[in-house]
XYZ file of C-alpha atoms in Angstrom:
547
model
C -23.032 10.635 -40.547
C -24.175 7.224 -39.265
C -25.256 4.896 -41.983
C -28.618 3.291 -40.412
C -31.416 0.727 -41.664
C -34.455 0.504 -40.266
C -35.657 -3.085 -40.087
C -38.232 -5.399 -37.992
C -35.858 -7.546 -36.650
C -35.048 -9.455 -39.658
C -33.785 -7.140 -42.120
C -37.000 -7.878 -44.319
C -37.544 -5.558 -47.113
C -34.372 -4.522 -47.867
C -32.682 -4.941 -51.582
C -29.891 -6.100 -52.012
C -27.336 -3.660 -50.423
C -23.584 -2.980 -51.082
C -21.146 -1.985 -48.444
C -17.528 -0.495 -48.947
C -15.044 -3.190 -48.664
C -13.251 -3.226 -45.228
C -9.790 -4.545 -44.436
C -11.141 -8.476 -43.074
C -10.871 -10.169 -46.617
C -14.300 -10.882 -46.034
C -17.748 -10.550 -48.607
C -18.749 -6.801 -48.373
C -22.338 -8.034 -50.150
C -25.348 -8.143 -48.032
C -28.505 -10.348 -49.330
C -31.856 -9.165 -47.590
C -34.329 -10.689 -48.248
C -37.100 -9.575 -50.837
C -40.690 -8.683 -50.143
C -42.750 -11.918 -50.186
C -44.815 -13.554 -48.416
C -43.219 -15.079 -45.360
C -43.354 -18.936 -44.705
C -45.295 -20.397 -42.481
C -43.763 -22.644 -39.721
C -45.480 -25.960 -39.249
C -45.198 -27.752 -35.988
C -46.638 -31.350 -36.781
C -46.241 -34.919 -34.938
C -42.612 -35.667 -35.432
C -42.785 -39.657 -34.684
C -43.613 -41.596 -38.078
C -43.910 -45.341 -36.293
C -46.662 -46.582 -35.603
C -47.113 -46.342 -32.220
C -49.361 -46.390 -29.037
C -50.097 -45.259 -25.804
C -48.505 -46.669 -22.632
C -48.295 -45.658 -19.234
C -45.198 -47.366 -18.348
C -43.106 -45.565 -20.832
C -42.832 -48.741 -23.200
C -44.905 -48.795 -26.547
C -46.155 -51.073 -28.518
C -44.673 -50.722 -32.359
C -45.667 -53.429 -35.232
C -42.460 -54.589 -36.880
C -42.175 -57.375 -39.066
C -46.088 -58.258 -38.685
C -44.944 -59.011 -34.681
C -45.835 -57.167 -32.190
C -42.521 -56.592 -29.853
C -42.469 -54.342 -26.484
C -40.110 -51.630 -27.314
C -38.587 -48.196 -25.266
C -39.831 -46.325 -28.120
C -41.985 -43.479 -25.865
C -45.309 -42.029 -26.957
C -46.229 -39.622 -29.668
C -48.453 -37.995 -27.590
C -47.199 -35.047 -26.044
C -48.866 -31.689 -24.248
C -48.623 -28.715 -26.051
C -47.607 -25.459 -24.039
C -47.585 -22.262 -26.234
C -45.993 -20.302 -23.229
C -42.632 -21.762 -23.739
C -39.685 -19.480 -24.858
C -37.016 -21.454 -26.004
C -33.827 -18.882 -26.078
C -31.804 -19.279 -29.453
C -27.993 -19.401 -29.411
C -25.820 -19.485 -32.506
C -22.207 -21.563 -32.897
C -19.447 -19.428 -33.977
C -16.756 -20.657 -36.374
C -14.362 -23.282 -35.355
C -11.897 -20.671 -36.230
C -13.369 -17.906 -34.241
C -9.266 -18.128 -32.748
C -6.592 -18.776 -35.043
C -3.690 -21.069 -34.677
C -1.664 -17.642 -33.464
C -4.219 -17.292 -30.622
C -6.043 -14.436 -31.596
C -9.448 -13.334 -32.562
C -9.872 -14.134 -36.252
C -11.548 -11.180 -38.878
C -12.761 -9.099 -35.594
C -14.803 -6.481 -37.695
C -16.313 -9.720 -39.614
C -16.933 -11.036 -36.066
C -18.236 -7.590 -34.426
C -20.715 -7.509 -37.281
C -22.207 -10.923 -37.518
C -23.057 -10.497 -33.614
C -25.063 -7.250 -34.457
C -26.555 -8.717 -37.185
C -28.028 -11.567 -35.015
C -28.527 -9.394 -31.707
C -31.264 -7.694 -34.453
C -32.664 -11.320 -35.280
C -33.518 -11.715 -31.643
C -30.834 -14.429 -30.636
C -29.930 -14.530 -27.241
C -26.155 -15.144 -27.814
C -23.664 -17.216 -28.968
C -21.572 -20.316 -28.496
C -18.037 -21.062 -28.885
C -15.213 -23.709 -28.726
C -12.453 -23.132 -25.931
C -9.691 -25.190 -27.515
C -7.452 -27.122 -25.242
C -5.081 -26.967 -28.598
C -4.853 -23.523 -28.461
C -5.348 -22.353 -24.581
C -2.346 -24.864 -23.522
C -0.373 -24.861 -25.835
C 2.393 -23.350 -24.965
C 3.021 -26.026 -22.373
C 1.660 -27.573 -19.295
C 0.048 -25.119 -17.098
C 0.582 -22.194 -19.698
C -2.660 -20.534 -21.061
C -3.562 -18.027 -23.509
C -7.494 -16.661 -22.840
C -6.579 -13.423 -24.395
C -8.294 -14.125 -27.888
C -11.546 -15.714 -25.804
C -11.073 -12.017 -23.552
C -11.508 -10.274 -26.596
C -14.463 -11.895 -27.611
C -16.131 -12.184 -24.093
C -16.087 -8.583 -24.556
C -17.106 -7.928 -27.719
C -20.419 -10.107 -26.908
C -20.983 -8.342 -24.269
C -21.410 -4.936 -26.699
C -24.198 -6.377 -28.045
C -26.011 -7.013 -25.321
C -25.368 -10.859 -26.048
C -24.837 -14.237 -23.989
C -22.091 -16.322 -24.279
C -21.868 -20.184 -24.130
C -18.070 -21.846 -23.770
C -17.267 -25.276 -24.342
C -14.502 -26.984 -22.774
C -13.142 -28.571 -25.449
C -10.648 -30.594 -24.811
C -10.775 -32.468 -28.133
C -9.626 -32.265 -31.624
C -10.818 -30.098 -34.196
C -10.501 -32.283 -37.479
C -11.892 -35.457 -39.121
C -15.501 -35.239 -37.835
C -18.444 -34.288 -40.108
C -18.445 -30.298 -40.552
C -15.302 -29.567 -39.422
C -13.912 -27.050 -41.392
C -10.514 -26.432 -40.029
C -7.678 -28.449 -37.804
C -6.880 -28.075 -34.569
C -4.783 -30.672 -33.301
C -4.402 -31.432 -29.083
C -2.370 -29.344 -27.491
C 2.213 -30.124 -28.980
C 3.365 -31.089 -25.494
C 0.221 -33.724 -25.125
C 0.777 -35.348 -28.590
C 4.112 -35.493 -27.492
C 3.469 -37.642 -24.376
C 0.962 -39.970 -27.317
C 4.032 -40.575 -29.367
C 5.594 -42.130 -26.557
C 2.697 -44.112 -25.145
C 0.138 -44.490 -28.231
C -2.246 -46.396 -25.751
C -3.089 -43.223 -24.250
C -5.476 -42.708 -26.853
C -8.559 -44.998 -28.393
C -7.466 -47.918 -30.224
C -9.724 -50.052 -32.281
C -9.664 -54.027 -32.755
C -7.315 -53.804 -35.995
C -5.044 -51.428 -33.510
C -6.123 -47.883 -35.215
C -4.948 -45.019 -33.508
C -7.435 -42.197 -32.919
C -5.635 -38.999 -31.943
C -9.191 -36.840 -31.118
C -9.511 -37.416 -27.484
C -7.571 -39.018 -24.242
C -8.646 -42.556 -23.978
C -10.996 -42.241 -20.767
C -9.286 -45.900 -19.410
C -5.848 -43.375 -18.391
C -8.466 -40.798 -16.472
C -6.508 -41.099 -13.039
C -3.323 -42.299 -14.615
C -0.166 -39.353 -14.158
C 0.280 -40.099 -17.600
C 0.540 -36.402 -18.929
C 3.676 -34.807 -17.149
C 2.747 -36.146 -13.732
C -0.869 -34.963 -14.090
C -4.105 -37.107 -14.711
C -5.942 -35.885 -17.585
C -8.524 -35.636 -15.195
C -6.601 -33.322 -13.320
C -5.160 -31.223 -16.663
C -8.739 -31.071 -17.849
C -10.031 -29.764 -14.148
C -7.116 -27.179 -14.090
C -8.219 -25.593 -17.364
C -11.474 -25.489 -16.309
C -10.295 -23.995 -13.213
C -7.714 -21.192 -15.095
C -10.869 -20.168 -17.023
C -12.920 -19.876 -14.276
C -10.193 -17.293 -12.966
C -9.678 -15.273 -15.999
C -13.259 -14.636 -16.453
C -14.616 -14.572 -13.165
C -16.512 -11.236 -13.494
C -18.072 -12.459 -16.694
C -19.777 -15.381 -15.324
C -23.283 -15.675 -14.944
C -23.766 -12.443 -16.348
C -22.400 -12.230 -20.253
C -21.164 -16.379 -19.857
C -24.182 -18.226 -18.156
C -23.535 -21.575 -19.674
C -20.385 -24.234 -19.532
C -20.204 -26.987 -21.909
C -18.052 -29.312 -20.391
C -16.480 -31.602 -23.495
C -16.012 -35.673 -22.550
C -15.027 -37.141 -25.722
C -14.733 -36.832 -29.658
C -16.753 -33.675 -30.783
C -17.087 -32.294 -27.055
C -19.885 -35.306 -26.925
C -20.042 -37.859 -24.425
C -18.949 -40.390 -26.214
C -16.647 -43.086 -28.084
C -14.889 -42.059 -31.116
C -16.206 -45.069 -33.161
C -16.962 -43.565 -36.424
C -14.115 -40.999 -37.072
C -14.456 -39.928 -40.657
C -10.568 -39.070 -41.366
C -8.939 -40.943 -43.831
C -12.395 -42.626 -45.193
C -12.241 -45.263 -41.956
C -16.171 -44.872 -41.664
C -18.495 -43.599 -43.891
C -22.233 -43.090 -43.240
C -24.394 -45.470 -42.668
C -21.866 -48.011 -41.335
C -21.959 -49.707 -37.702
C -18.558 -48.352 -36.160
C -15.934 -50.281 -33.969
C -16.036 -50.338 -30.104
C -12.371 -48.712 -28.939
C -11.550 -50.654 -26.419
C -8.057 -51.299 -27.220
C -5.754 -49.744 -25.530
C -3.925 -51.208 -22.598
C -5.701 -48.885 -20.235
C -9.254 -50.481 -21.328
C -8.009 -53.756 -21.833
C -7.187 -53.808 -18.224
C -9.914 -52.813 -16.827
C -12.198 -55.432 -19.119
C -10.039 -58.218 -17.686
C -10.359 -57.163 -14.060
C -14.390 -56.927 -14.678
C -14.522 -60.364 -15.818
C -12.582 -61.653 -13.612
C -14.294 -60.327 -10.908
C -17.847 -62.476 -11.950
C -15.656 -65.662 -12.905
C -15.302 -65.144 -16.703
C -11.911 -64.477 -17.270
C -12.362 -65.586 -21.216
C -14.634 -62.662 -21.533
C -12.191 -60.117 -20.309
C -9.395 -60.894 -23.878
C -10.847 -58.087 -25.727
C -14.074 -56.786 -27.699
C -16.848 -58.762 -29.315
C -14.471 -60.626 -31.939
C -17.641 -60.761 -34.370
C -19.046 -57.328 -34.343
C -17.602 -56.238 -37.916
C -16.074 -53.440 -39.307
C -16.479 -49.992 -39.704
C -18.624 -49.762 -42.757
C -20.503 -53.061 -42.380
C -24.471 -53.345 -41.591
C -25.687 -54.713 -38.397
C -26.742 -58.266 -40.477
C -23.380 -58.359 -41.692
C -22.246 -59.300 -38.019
C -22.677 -62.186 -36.034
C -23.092 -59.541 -33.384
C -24.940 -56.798 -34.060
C -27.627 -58.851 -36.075
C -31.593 -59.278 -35.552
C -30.710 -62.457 -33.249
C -27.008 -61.302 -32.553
C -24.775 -62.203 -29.609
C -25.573 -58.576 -28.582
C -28.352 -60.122 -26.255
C -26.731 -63.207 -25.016
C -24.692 -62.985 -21.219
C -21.690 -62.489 -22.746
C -23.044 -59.450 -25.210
C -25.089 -58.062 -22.212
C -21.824 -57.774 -20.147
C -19.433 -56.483 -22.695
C -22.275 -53.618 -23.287
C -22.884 -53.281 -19.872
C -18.524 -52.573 -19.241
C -18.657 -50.331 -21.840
C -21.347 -47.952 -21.390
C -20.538 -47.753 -17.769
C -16.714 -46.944 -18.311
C -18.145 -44.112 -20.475
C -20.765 -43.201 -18.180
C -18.513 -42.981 -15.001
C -16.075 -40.710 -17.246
C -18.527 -38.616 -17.641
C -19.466 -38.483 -14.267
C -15.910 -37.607 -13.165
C -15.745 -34.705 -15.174
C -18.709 -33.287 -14.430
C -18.099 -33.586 -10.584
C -15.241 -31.666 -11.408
C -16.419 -29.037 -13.241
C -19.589 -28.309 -10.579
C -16.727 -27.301 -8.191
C -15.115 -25.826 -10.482
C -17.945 -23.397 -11.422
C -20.148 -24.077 -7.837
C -21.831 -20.295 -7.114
C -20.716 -19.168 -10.024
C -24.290 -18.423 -11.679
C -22.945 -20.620 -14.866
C -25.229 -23.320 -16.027
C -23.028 -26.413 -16.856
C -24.138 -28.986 -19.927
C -22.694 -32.065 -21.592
C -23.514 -33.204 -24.909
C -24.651 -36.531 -26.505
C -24.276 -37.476 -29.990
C -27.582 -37.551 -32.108
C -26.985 -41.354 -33.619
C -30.429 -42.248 -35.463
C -28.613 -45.033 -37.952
C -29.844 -48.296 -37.583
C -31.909 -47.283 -34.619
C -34.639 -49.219 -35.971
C -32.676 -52.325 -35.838
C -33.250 -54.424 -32.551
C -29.578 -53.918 -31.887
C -28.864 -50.280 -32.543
C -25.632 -51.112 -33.593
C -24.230 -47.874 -34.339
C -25.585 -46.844 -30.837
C -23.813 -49.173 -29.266
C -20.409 -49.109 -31.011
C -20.763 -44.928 -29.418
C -20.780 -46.365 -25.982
C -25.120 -45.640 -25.964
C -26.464 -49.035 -24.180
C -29.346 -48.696 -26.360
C -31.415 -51.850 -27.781
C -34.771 -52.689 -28.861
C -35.415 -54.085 -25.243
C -33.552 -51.310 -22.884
C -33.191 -47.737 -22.672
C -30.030 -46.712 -23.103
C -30.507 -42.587 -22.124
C -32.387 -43.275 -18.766
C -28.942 -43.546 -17.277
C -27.262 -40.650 -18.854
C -30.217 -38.303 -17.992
C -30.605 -39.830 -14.671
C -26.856 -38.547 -14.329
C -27.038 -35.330 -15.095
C -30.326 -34.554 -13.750
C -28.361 -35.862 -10.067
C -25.363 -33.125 -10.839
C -27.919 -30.559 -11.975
C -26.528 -30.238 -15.720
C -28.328 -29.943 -18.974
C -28.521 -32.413 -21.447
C -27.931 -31.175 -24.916
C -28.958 -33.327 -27.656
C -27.878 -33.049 -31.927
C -30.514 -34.010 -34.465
C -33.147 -31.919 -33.313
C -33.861 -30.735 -36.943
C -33.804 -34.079 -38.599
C -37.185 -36.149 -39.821
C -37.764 -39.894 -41.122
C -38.752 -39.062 -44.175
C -35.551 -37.160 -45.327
C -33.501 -40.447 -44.519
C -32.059 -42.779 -46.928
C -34.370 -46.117 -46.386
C -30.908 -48.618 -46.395
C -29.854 -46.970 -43.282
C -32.810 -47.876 -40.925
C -32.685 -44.253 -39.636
C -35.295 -42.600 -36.983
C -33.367 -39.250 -35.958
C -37.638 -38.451 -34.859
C -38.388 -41.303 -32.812
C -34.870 -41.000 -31.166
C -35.041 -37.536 -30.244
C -38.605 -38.530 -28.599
C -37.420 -41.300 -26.527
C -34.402 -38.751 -25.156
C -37.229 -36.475 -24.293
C -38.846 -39.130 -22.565
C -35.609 -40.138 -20.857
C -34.784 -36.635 -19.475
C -38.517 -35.883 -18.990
C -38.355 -39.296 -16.603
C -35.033 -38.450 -14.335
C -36.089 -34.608 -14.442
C -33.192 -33.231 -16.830
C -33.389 -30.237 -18.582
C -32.833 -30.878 -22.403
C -31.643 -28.609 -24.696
C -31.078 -29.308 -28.442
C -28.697 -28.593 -31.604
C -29.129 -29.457 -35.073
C -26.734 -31.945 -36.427
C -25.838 -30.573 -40.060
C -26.013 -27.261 -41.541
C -29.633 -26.499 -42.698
C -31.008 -23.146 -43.721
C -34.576 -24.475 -45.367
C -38.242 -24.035 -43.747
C -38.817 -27.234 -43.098
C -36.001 -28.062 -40.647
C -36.807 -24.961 -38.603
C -40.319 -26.743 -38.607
C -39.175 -29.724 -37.228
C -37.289 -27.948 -34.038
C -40.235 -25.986 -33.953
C -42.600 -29.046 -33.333
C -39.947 -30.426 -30.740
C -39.342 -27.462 -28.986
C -42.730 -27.398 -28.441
C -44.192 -30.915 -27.609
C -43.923 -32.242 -23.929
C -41.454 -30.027 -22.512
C -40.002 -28.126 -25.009
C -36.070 -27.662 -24.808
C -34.326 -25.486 -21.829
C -32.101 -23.676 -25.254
C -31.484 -24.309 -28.918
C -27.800 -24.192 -30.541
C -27.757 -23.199 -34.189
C -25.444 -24.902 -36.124
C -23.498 -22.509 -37.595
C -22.566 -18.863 -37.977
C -20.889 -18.564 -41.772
C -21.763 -16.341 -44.936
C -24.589 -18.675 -45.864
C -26.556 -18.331 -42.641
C -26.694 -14.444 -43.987
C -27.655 -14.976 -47.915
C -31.190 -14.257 -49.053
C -34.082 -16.372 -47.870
C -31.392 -18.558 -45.264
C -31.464 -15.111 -43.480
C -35.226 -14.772 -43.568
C -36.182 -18.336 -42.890
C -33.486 -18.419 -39.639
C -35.299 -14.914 -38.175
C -38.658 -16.247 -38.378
C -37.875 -19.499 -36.842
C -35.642 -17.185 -33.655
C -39.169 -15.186 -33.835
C -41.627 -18.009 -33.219
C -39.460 -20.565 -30.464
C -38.510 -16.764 -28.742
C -42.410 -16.307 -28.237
C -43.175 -19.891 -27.767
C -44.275 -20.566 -31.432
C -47.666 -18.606 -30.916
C -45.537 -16.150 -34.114
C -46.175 -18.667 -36.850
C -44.775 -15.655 -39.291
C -43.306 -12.576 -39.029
C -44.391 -9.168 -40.680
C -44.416 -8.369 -44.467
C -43.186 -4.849 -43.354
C -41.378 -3.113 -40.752
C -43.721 -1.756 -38.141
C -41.531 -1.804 -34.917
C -38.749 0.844 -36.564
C -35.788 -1.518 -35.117
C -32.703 0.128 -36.069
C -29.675 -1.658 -36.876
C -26.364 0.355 -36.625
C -24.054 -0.830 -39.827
C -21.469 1.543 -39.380
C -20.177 4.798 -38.797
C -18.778 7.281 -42.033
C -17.687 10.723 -41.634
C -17.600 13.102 -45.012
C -14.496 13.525 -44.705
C -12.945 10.762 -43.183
C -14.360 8.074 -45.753
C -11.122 7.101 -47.869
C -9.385 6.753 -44.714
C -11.662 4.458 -42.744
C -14.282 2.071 -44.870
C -17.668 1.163 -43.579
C -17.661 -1.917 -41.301
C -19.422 -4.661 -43.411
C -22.459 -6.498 -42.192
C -22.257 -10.252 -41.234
C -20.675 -11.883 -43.007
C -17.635 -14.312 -41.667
């Protein structure tokens, strides 16, 4: 007989329910959530400052009983309760193992039932350079990622792949380690300036330094090239899946697939939160090009290195000659060094992507690139922590114009973290404004006519951060897709499970669900699993969810 619950979407009603244990090592237990009244989903003004109206983008903010001209953009935003704003949902950073294959596939067929029921339009995943090419150069393994192309496709689901051509390890939330592919750490340990290097001369292993992109530095290739070639086998392999169960490309540029400098790795305790980060322009690749750019206006002293007074990791922005209230961040020699920098990391970006929309032209993929969600010391006229990331972002200039302008010119979406984050929930020493950040991106993409899409930056399973996407995704607008962050057992426990339904409910209908049902009145069936009378000691019941 098949084993069959009836549910309204989001398993409501339901006590908890026991499952016979299947062969994945993984929980059998399934928490539904008991009968109570649901939440309700509050979509409030997300900006805390205060602030006021402008018509030429800048606001007015009082800080420090001054009044200064800031970027920050307006509160004021339209309100459209039309917009759908399709739900995706990362999978593990493990989804494939070290062995390239699909990791706990029953687990894995499960959990995508379980959230095709929620209403989630599909899923996202990491394609690991450290896995696909590992074997050596040219040599690629997509048979894991063709096993789970098709198994989303079963359920009726979407898929989105990022290119991720960085390390798995030493970032916040990453669970497991996945190091660059043998044969391109082998080509590091020969020349160690192929990666970021800080002032002190700290290696960081997560990511090709962008100043060798069009050097044949990896086995006569570019890693311009080696990154445009995997883009290029995938595009191959899973040709007849694109557009239709893939529709959307990440395309990774740095540390944490994010456009962006790896200035506050977490490994070994080298930066802790809230501290300012290092700019990484060390290596001989960068150092080069910083000498030929001042050279090339007359300032050759400028072009010996970094800011030597911009502190260390774990230091405030008032700590720093730099970085503080009336740093050297705003002289002509601060403007320039900032200027290099974002621009190096800006044109990387650009290369990549100009790549990859060959790559994938006609294809009926959407492509995206993602930028880093950093809302420390963003009230500080510097943005210190900003800048240190490669984000040309100050009190007096917008630092996301450019990168929107970008990618609205190549057609890709911009997909920004934080989106769950508020003011209020930040420690006060850290000068943090994840709200008024995530506004002035909206502004910025809104501006040079990008499509923004959004992620939340930590694991969160509680009402209120739902809220807060909520109230973004639907002020101005709204957000092309949101990215959960993260499929895992908790995302299925209890009232996690309830309060992540509702929330795929209301953004799927374009918030006018503030709640769903008390009872099932839909009769949604989810399929668990098949048992035969006789067969049951020789084939257990496939569990539900639950990685």
């Amino acid at each position: 007989m098949a084993l069959t619950f009836c549910s309204s979407i989001s398993l409501i009603n339901q006590k908890e329910t026991k499952l016979p244990k299947a062969k994945d090592d993984v929980p059998t237990k399934v928490f539904f959530a008991k009968t109570k009244p649901s939440f309700r989903l509050r979509a409030k003004s997300s900006m805390q400052a205060h602030v006021t109206r402008n018509n030429n983008f800048n606001s007015e903010v009082m800080i420090n009983e001054k009044m200064e001209k800031v970027h920050v953009p307006s509160v004021a935003h339209s309100h459209n309760d039309s917009m759908r704003v399709p739900v995706f949902v990362m999978l593990p950073l493990d989804t494939v193992t070290m062995g390239g294959t699909l990791n706990k596939p029953r687990a894995m067929n499960a959990s995508l039932m379980a959230l095709k029921s929620a209403g989630v339009e599909g899923v996202m995943v990491d394609a690991w350079w450290g896995l696909v090419e590992k074997e050596g150069p040219l040599k690629y393994n997509w048979e894991a990622y063709a096993e789970l192309v098709q198994m989303v496709q079963k359920h009726g689901l979407k898929l989105q792949v990022v290119m991720s051509f960085h390390q798995c390890g030493g970032n916040v939330g990453d669970s497991c380690s996945i190091p660059l592919p043998p044969w391109v750490l082998e080509e590091i340990s020969k020349n160690p300036d192929l990666v970021y290097t800080d002032r002190s001369g700290r290696r960081n292993p997560e990511y090709i330094s962008l100043g060798c992109d069009s050097m044949p530095v990896l086995r006569g290739r570019t890693p311009l090239q080696v990154y445009s070639d995997y883009m290029r086998s995938f595009r191959d392999r899973f040709r007849d899946y694109l557009g239709s169960v893939i529709i959307e490309i990440q395309v990774g540029m740095g540390p944490c697939g994010e456009l962006r400098y790896p200035s506050y790795p977490e490994s070994n305790g080298t930066w802790r939160f809230p501290g300012i980060g290092e700019f990484q322009c060390y290596d001989k690749y960068m150092r080069a090009s910083l000498e030929a750019s001042a050279e090339a206006i007359g300032k050759k002293e400028w072009g010996r290195g970094g800011p030597h007074d911009s502190g260390q990791y774990n230091q405030f922005p008032e700590d720093t000659g730099f970085f503080k209230r009336e740093g050297t961040w705003n002289s002509e020699y601060g403007q320039f060094f900032l200027d290099w920098y974002s621009t190096k990391l800006l044109e990387h970006g650009e290369r990549i992507l100009v790549s990859a929309k060959g790559i994938f032209n006609s294809s009926g993929v959407t492509l995206s690139a993602k930028v880093a969600g950093i809302h420390w010391h963003y009230k500080a006229r510097s943005h210190a922590a900003e800048l240190t990331a490669g984000y040309y972002n100050t009190r007096f200039r917008d630092g996301y114009l450019p990168i929107a302008q970008m990618l609205a010119k190549h057609g890709v979406v911009f997909n920004f973290t934080c989106m769950e984050m508020r003011d209020g929930e930040q420690p006060e020493h850290a000068n943090c404004s994840p709200e008024g950040l995530v506004h002035q991106v909206k502004m910025a993409t809104r501006t040079a006519g990008a499509e923004l899409a959004g992620e939340n930056a930590l694991e969160r399973y509680d009402a209120g951060a739902f809220a807060q996407v909520l109230s973004t995704s639907n002020s101005g607008s709204g957000l092309a897709a949101f990215t959960y962050l993260r499929m895992n057992k908790r995302l299925f426990e209890g009232d996690n499970w309830r309060h992540f339904v509702e929330f795929v409910k209301s953004v799927s209908e374009g918030g006018r669900r503030q709640r769903l049902p008390h009872s099932d009145s839909c009769g949604t069936h989810l399929y668990v699993g098949h048992i035969t009378a006789t067969g049951i000691q020789k084939q257990q019941a496939q569990e539900l969810a639950l990685v």
